[in-house]
Amino acid sequence: MALTRRTFLQSALAGLTFSVFPSWMPRLAFTPKNAAARGDVLVCLFLRGAADALNIVVPFGEDEYYRQRPTIAIARPDDGRMNSPLRAMDLDGFFGLHPALEKLLPAWQAKQLAFVHACGAPDESRSHFQAMELMERGCEAASGPGTGWLGRHLASLDTNNHSPLRAVGIGERVPRMLQGTIPASALRSIADFHLRGDAASVQAMQNALGNLYASDAAMGEIGGETMNMLAILEKLSATGYIPRAGATYPESELGLGLKQIAALLKAQVGLEIACVDVGGWDTHIAQGGGEGGMAQLLRDVGDSLAAFYHDVADYSQQLSIVVMSEFGRRVQENGGLGTDHGHGSVMWLLGGNVRGGRVHGEWRGLQHENLFQGMDVAVTTDYRDVLSEVLVKRLNNPNVVDVFPNYQATMRGVVN
């Protein structure tokens, strides 16, 4: 291939990025003007380790739940033997919410929070690695597409948005579900997005970039957008992000991560997808009930999500939040006062256009004959049905067959 002036400039700049610029700079440098997301901004929260669905959305109306979990079950809402903070919060007379999620109750009451119980993947391995790998790729077998389902969504939906912040994974690396042909950025902090060095060095780099872009007319507009993006993010980093009054984020990785997402959303930098993980859900030992290890994890999730949702309340009609886990846990508690790997789980949906205030899905009960392999909650709603409906109705992607190939999704009525 002939070395043109344009390709030389691109190559030269790409070479410089590894020594003086952040790793995302090549993508930032060659993107046209940003465009608004075509549909909702999607925030996907993954609970890694297989969160116990039965102690999150509690079937307190079923006696079998208490027979199978004499130690770790969440008390009924009307159980006078327990202090109120340790009892499930009644949702619909049958299901209750873990008390550590109390800050999400207003969203439920406002019909902007919903759950899909007995939801999950067809994978039967009960292997964290395999289940997460297949779920993030959105397929049923290792022979399926190697890209992530969100990566394919981005590739199948042309929003004319080439922002380097179109898709962001909070953390050290881009999550599997975001990997694909469309670049995504890994971000621990907005402070990562800047030219490194002292004031004189930064000014020299800015001058060099300006001269480089000015020498090629086709790259001039791109260069201007690059510097504008840097200026926006550096300003956010320098001034510090101030959440909306009343939005108090926990000082946890999740709380800080969601605060970063809120800042990007409000800065209107072209954000369409944001992913964030929370680990620690493999509760084989000392899981606890209304209090304990899992309750602490749930409180962090509930408080962080509540703060984020309040913070971005002005955007709630253009925002969809999905919470998922690779599978659920065994119905019966184990000898270590925890739970082993199970099957069916629960998905959470939060947003202004969620059909909230209800627990969706077919609930078959916890009697032995209704359980998967006689042990676990059966999957009655495929997680791809929920995600497909969010993509079609809220993100305006009509090409869901490209996102989940060889799967015919059923619309479950979980969002408007």
Coordinates of C-alpha atoms in Angstrom, one line a residue:
M1 CA 0.0 0.0 0.0
A2 CA 1.3 3.4 -1.0
L3 CA 2.3 5.7 2.0
T4 CA 0.2 8.8 1.5
R5 CA 0.6 12.0 3.5
R6 CA -2.6 11.2 5.3
T7 CA -1.6 7.6 6.3
F8 CA 1.8 8.9 7.3
L9 CA 0.3 11.4 9.6
Q10 CA -2.1 8.8 11.1
S11 CA 0.8 6.4 11.6
A12 CA 3.0 9.0 13.2
L13 CA 0.2 10.1 15.6
A14 CA -0.6 6.5 16.5
G15 CA 3.0 5.8 17.2
L16 CA 3.2 8.8 19.6
T17 CA 0.2 7.8 21.6
F18 CA 1.9 4.8 23.2
S19 CA 4.6 7.0 24.7
V20 CA 2.9 10.3 25.6
F21 CA -0.9 9.8 25.2
P22 CA -3.4 7.6 26.9
S23 CA -4.2 4.3 25.3
W24 CA -7.6 5.6 24.0
M25 CA -6.0 8.4 22.0
P26 CA -5.9 6.8 18.6
R27 CA -9.7 6.3 18.7
L28 CA -10.3 9.8 19.9
A29 CA -8.1 11.3 17.3
F30 CA -9.9 10.0 14.2
T31 CA -13.6 10.5 15.0
P32 CA -16.0 12.8 13.4
K33 CA -18.5 14.9 15.3
N34 CA -20.4 13.2 18.1
A35 CA -24.0 12.3 17.7
A36 CA -26.7 11.8 20.3
A37 CA -27.7 8.2 21.1
R38 CA -30.5 7.1 18.9
G39 CA -32.4 5.7 21.8
D40 CA -31.9 5.3 25.5
V41 CA -28.5 5.3 27.2
L42 CA -28.1 1.8 28.5
V43 CA -26.3 1.1 31.8
C44 CA -25.6 -2.6 32.3
L45 CA -24.6 -3.8 35.8
F46 CA -23.3 -7.3 36.1
L47 CA -23.3 -9.1 39.5
R48 CA -20.4 -11.5 39.0
G49 CA -20.3 -14.7 41.0
A50 CA -24.0 -15.7 40.7
A51 CA -26.2 -13.6 43.0
D52 CA -28.8 -15.4 45.0
A53 CA -32.1 -14.4 43.3
L54 CA -34.2 -15.9 46.0
N55 CA -32.8 -13.6 48.7
I56 CA -33.0 -10.6 46.5
V57 CA -36.6 -10.9 45.4
V58 CA -38.0 -13.1 48.1
P59 CA -40.9 -15.4 47.5
F60 CA -42.2 -14.9 51.1
G61 CA -45.6 -16.1 50.1
E62 CA -44.3 -19.6 49.6
D63 CA -43.7 -21.8 52.6
E64 CA -41.2 -24.0 50.8
Y65 CA -38.8 -21.1 50.7
Y66 CA -38.6 -21.2 54.5
R67 CA -38.4 -25.0 54.7
Q68 CA -35.5 -25.0 52.4
R69 CA -33.7 -22.1 54.0
P70 CA -34.2 -22.3 57.8
T71 CA -31.2 -20.2 58.6
I72 CA -30.6 -17.7 55.7
A73 CA -34.2 -17.0 54.6
I74 CA -35.4 -13.4 54.7
A75 CA -38.2 -13.0 57.2
R76 CA -41.7 -12.2 56.0
P77 CA -42.8 -8.6 56.0
D78 CA -45.2 -9.3 58.9
D79 CA -42.9 -11.5 60.9
G80 CA -43.1 -9.9 64.4
R81 CA -40.2 -12.0 65.7
M82 CA -37.7 -10.0 63.6
N83 CA -36.8 -6.4 63.7
S84 CA -38.2 -4.4 60.8
P85 CA -34.8 -3.8 59.1
L86 CA -34.3 -7.5 58.7
R87 CA -37.7 -8.3 57.1
A88 CA -38.5 -8.4 53.4
M89 CA -40.3 -5.3 52.1
D90 CA -43.6 -6.3 50.6
L91 CA -43.8 -5.8 46.8
D92 CA -47.0 -7.5 45.7
G93 CA -48.2 -9.7 48.5
F94 CA -46.1 -12.7 47.4
F95 CA -42.7 -11.3 46.6
G96 CA -40.6 -9.0 48.8
L97 CA -37.4 -7.1 48.4
H98 CA -34.3 -7.7 50.5
P99 CA -34.3 -5.0 53.3
A100 CA -30.8 -3.8 52.2
L101 CA -32.3 -2.5 49.0
E102 CA -34.6 -0.1 50.8
K103 CA -33.4 2.9 48.9
L104 CA -34.7 1.4 45.7
L105 CA -38.2 1.1 47.1
P106 CA -39.3 4.6 45.9
A107 CA -38.4 3.6 42.3
W108 CA -40.6 0.6 42.7
Q109 CA -43.4 2.6 44.1
A110 CA -43.0 5.1 41.2
K111 CA -43.3 2.1 38.8
Q112 CA -39.8 2.7 37.4
L113 CA -38.3 -0.5 38.9
A114 CA -39.2 -4.0 37.8
F115 CA -37.8 -7.5 38.2
V116 CA -37.9 -10.6 36.0
H117 CA -37.8 -13.7 38.2
A118 CA -36.9 -17.2 37.1
C119 CA -34.8 -15.6 34.4
G120 CA -31.5 -16.8 33.0
A121 CA -29.6 -18.6 30.3
P122 CA -30.1 -22.1 28.9
D123 CA -26.5 -23.1 29.9
E124 CA -26.7 -25.9 32.5
S125 CA -23.0 -26.0 33.4
R126 CA -23.2 -24.1 36.7
S127 CA -19.7 -23.0 35.8
H128 CA -19.0 -19.3 36.5
F129 CA -16.5 -19.0 33.6
Q130 CA -18.6 -20.8 31.0
A131 CA -21.9 -19.1 32.0
M132 CA -20.4 -15.6 32.0
E133 CA -18.6 -16.2 28.8
L134 CA -21.7 -17.4 27.0
M135 CA -23.9 -14.8 28.5
E136 CA -21.6 -11.9 27.6
R137 CA -21.3 -13.3 24.1
G138 CA -25.1 -13.7 24.0
C139 CA -25.0 -17.3 22.6
E140 CA -25.7 -20.8 23.8
A141 CA -22.5 -22.6 22.7
A142 CA -18.8 -22.0 22.4
S143 CA -19.2 -22.2 18.6
G144 CA -21.3 -19.0 18.6
P145 CA -20.1 -15.5 17.8
G146 CA -16.8 -14.5 19.4
T147 CA -17.9 -10.9 19.9
G148 CA -20.0 -9.6 22.8
W149 CA -23.7 -9.0 22.4
L150 CA -23.3 -5.2 23.1
G151 CA -20.4 -5.1 20.7
R152 CA -22.8 -6.5 18.0
H153 CA -25.5 -4.1 19.0
L154 CA -23.2 -1.2 18.4
A155 CA -22.1 -2.6 15.1
S156 CA -25.6 -3.2 13.9
L157 CA -27.0 0.3 14.8
D158 CA -25.6 3.2 12.9
T159 CA -26.3 6.3 15.1
N160 CA -23.6 8.3 13.3
N161 CA -21.9 8.5 16.6
H162 CA -18.2 8.0 16.5
S163 CA -17.4 9.3 20.0
P164 CA -14.6 7.4 21.8
L165 CA -17.0 7.5 24.7
R166 CA -19.9 5.9 22.8
A167 CA -19.3 2.7 24.8
V168 CA -17.5 2.6 28.1
G169 CA -16.6 -0.1 30.6
I170 CA -15.9 1.1 34.1
G171 CA -12.7 -0.6 35.2
E172 CA -9.3 -1.7 34.0
R173 CA -10.5 -3.4 30.8
V174 CA -13.3 -3.5 28.4
P175 CA -15.8 -6.2 29.4
R176 CA -16.4 -9.2 27.2
M177 CA -19.9 -8.1 26.3
L178 CA -18.6 -4.8 24.8
Q179 CA -16.0 -6.4 22.6
G180 CA -16.5 -6.2 18.8
T181 CA -15.7 -4.2 15.7
I182 CA -16.7 -0.9 17.3
P183 CA -14.1 0.5 19.7
A184 CA -15.1 0.7 23.4
S185 CA -13.1 2.4 26.1
A186 CA -12.1 1.1 29.6
L187 CA -12.3 3.9 32.1
R188 CA -11.5 3.9 35.8
S189 CA -11.7 7.7 36.1
I190 CA -12.4 10.7 34.0
A191 CA -9.0 11.9 35.1
D192 CA -7.6 9.2 32.8
F193 CA -8.6 11.2 29.8
H194 CA -5.9 13.9 29.6
L195 CA -2.5 14.6 28.1
R196 CA 0.1 13.6 30.6
G197 CA 3.0 15.8 31.7
D198 CA 3.7 19.1 33.3
A199 CA 2.1 22.3 32.0
A200 CA 4.9 23.0 29.5
S201 CA 4.9 19.5 28.2
V202 CA 1.1 19.5 27.8
Q203 CA 1.3 22.8 25.9
A204 CA 4.0 21.5 23.6
M205 CA 1.9 18.4 22.8
Q206 CA -1.2 20.5 22.1
N207 CA 0.9 22.7 19.8
A208 CA 2.3 19.6 18.0
L209 CA -1.2 18.2 17.6
G210 CA -2.5 21.5 16.3
N211 CA 0.3 21.7 13.7
L212 CA -0.2 18.1 12.7
Y213 CA -3.9 18.5 12.1
A214 CA -3.4 21.8 10.4
S215 CA -1.1 20.2 7.8
D216 CA -3.9 18.0 6.5
A217 CA -7.3 19.6 5.7
A218 CA -9.2 16.3 6.0
M219 CA -7.9 15.9 9.5
G220 CA -8.4 19.5 10.6
E221 CA -12.1 19.1 11.7
I222 CA -11.2 15.8 13.4
G223 CA -8.4 17.4 15.3
G224 CA -10.7 20.2 16.5
E225 CA -13.2 17.6 17.8
T226 CA -10.3 15.8 19.5
M227 CA -9.2 18.8 21.4
N228 CA -12.7 19.8 22.3
M229 CA -13.3 16.3 23.8
L230 CA -10.1 16.6 25.8
A231 CA -11.1 20.0 27.0
I232 CA -14.5 18.8 28.1
L233 CA -13.1 15.9 30.0
E234 CA -10.2 17.8 31.5
K235 CA -12.6 20.4 32.7
L236 CA -14.7 17.7 34.4
S237 CA -11.6 16.2 36.0
A238 CA -10.2 19.6 37.1
T239 CA -13.4 21.1 38.6
G240 CA -14.6 17.8 40.0
Y241 CA -18.1 16.4 39.4
I242 CA -20.8 17.7 41.7
P243 CA -23.8 15.4 41.8
R244 CA -27.4 16.6 42.0
A245 CA -28.5 17.7 45.5
G246 CA -29.5 14.7 47.5
A247 CA -27.5 12.2 45.5
T248 CA -25.0 10.7 47.9
Y249 CA -22.9 8.0 46.4
P250 CA -21.2 5.3 48.6
E251 CA -17.4 5.5 48.7
S252 CA -17.2 2.1 46.9
E253 CA -16.0 1.1 43.5
L254 CA -19.6 0.8 42.3
G255 CA -20.6 4.1 43.7
L256 CA -17.6 5.9 42.2
G257 CA -18.1 4.1 38.9
L258 CA -21.7 5.1 38.6
K259 CA -20.8 8.7 39.5
Q260 CA -18.4 8.6 36.6
I261 CA -21.2 7.4 34.3
A262 CA -23.5 10.2 35.6
A263 CA -20.8 12.8 34.8
L264 CA -20.3 11.5 31.2
L265 CA -24.1 11.3 30.7
K266 CA -24.6 14.9 31.7
A267 CA -21.6 16.1 29.8
Q268 CA -23.2 14.8 26.6
V269 CA -20.1 13.3 25.2
G270 CA -22.0 10.8 23.0
L271 CA -22.4 8.0 25.7
E272 CA -24.7 5.2 24.6
I273 CA -23.5 2.2 26.6
A274 CA -21.9 1.9 30.0
C275 CA -21.0 -1.3 31.8
V276 CA -19.9 -1.8 35.3
D277 CA -19.3 -5.0 37.4
V278 CA -19.7 -5.9 41.0
G279 CA -18.0 -9.1 42.3
G280 CA -18.3 -11.1 45.4
W281 CA -21.6 -12.9 44.9
D282 CA -20.4 -16.5 45.1
T283 CA -21.8 -17.0 48.6
H284 CA -21.1 -20.6 49.4
I285 CA -20.3 -19.9 53.1
A286 CA -21.9 -17.5 55.6
Q287 CA -24.1 -15.8 53.2
G288 CA -26.3 -14.3 55.8
G289 CA -30.0 -13.3 55.6
G290 CA -31.3 -9.9 56.4
E291 CA -27.8 -9.0 57.5
G292 CA -24.4 -10.4 56.7
G293 CA -22.1 -10.6 53.7
M294 CA -24.6 -10.7 51.0
A295 CA -26.7 -7.9 52.7
Q296 CA -23.6 -5.7 52.6
L297 CA -23.2 -6.3 48.9
L298 CA -26.8 -5.5 48.2
R299 CA -26.7 -2.4 50.3
D300 CA -23.9 -1.1 48.2
V301 CA -25.8 -1.9 45.0
G302 CA -29.0 -0.4 46.2
D303 CA -27.5 2.7 47.7
S304 CA -25.3 3.3 44.6
L305 CA -28.1 2.7 42.1
A306 CA -30.5 4.9 44.1
A307 CA -27.9 7.7 44.2
F308 CA -27.2 7.4 40.5
Y309 CA -30.9 7.3 39.6
H310 CA -31.6 10.4 41.6
D311 CA -28.5 12.2 40.2
V312 CA -29.6 11.6 36.6
A313 CA -33.4 12.0 37.3
D314 CA -33.6 14.6 34.4
Y315 CA -32.6 11.8 32.0
S316 CA -34.7 9.0 33.3
Q317 CA -36.9 9.0 30.3
Q318 CA -33.9 8.3 28.1
L319 CA -32.2 5.9 30.4
S320 CA -32.4 2.1 30.8
I321 CA -30.6 0.3 33.6
V322 CA -30.3 -3.5 33.5
V323 CA -28.9 -5.6 36.3
M324 CA -28.0 -9.3 35.7
S325 CA -26.0 -12.2 36.9
E326 CA -24.7 -15.4 35.3
F327 CA -27.0 -17.7 37.1
G328 CA -28.8 -18.1 40.4
R329 CA -28.2 -20.3 43.4
R330 CA -29.5 -23.6 44.9
V331 CA -32.9 -23.4 46.6
Q332 CA -31.7 -25.3 49.6
E333 CA -29.1 -23.7 51.8
N334 CA -25.9 -25.8 52.4
G335 CA -24.1 -26.9 55.5
G336 CA -21.9 -23.8 55.4
L337 CA -24.9 -21.5 55.8
G338 CA -24.6 -20.4 52.2
T339 CA -25.9 -21.6 48.9
D340 CA -24.3 -23.5 46.0
H341 CA -24.5 -22.9 42.3
G342 CA -28.0 -22.9 40.8
H343 CA -29.8 -22.1 37.6
G344 CA -32.6 -19.5 37.4
S345 CA -31.8 -16.0 38.5
V346 CA -33.5 -12.5 38.5
M347 CA -33.0 -9.5 36.3
W348 CA -33.6 -6.0 37.4
L349 CA -34.8 -3.1 35.2
L350 CA -34.8 0.5 36.2
G351 CA -35.8 3.5 34.1
G352 CA -38.5 5.9 33.2
N353 CA -40.0 3.6 30.6
V354 CA -39.8 0.3 32.5
R355 CA -43.1 -1.4 33.2
G356 CA -42.3 -1.2 36.8
G357 CA -44.0 -1.9 40.1
R358 CA -44.3 -5.6 39.2
V359 CA -42.4 -8.9 39.2
H360 CA -42.5 -10.2 35.6
G361 CA -42.0 -13.8 34.6
E362 CA -43.6 -17.2 35.1
W363 CA -43.1 -18.4 38.6
R364 CA -43.5 -22.2 38.9
G365 CA -42.8 -22.4 42.6
L366 CA -40.3 -24.2 44.7
Q367 CA -41.8 -27.6 45.1
H368 CA -39.4 -30.4 44.0
E369 CA -41.3 -31.3 40.9
N370 CA -41.2 -27.7 39.7
L371 CA -37.4 -27.2 40.1
F372 CA -34.8 -27.6 37.5
Q373 CA -33.2 -31.0 38.1
G374 CA -35.1 -31.1 41.4
M375 CA -32.7 -28.5 42.9
D376 CA -32.8 -25.1 41.3
V377 CA -35.2 -22.4 40.2
A378 CA -36.2 -23.2 36.6
V379 CA -35.5 -20.7 33.9
T380 CA -38.8 -19.6 32.4
T381 CA -37.6 -16.4 30.7
D382 CA -34.5 -16.4 28.6
Y383 CA -32.3 -13.4 29.5
R384 CA -32.1 -12.6 25.7
D385 CA -35.8 -11.9 25.6
V386 CA -35.4 -9.2 28.2
L387 CA -32.3 -7.7 26.5
S388 CA -33.9 -7.9 23.1
E389 CA -36.9 -6.0 24.2
V390 CA -34.8 -3.3 25.7
L391 CA -32.7 -3.0 22.5
V392 CA -35.8 -2.9 20.2
K393 CA -38.1 -0.7 22.3
R394 CA -35.7 1.5 24.2
L395 CA -32.5 1.6 22.1
N396 CA -34.4 1.6 18.8
N397 CA -32.4 -1.3 17.3
P398 CA -34.5 -3.2 14.8
N399 CA -31.6 -5.5 14.0
V400 CA -31.8 -7.7 17.1
V401 CA -31.3 -10.8 15.0
D402 CA -27.8 -9.6 14.4
V403 CA -27.3 -9.1 18.2
F404 CA -28.5 -12.6 19.1
P405 CA -28.1 -14.7 16.0
N406 CA -30.1 -18.0 15.8
Y407 CA -32.4 -16.9 18.5
Q408 CA -36.0 -15.8 18.2
A409 CA -36.8 -13.4 21.0
T410 CA -40.1 -13.1 22.6
M411 CA -41.2 -9.7 23.8
R412 CA -42.2 -10.1 27.4
G413 CA -43.8 -6.6 28.0
V414 CA -41.1 -5.5 30.5
V415 CA -40.6 -2.0 28.9
N416 CA -42.7 0.5 27.0

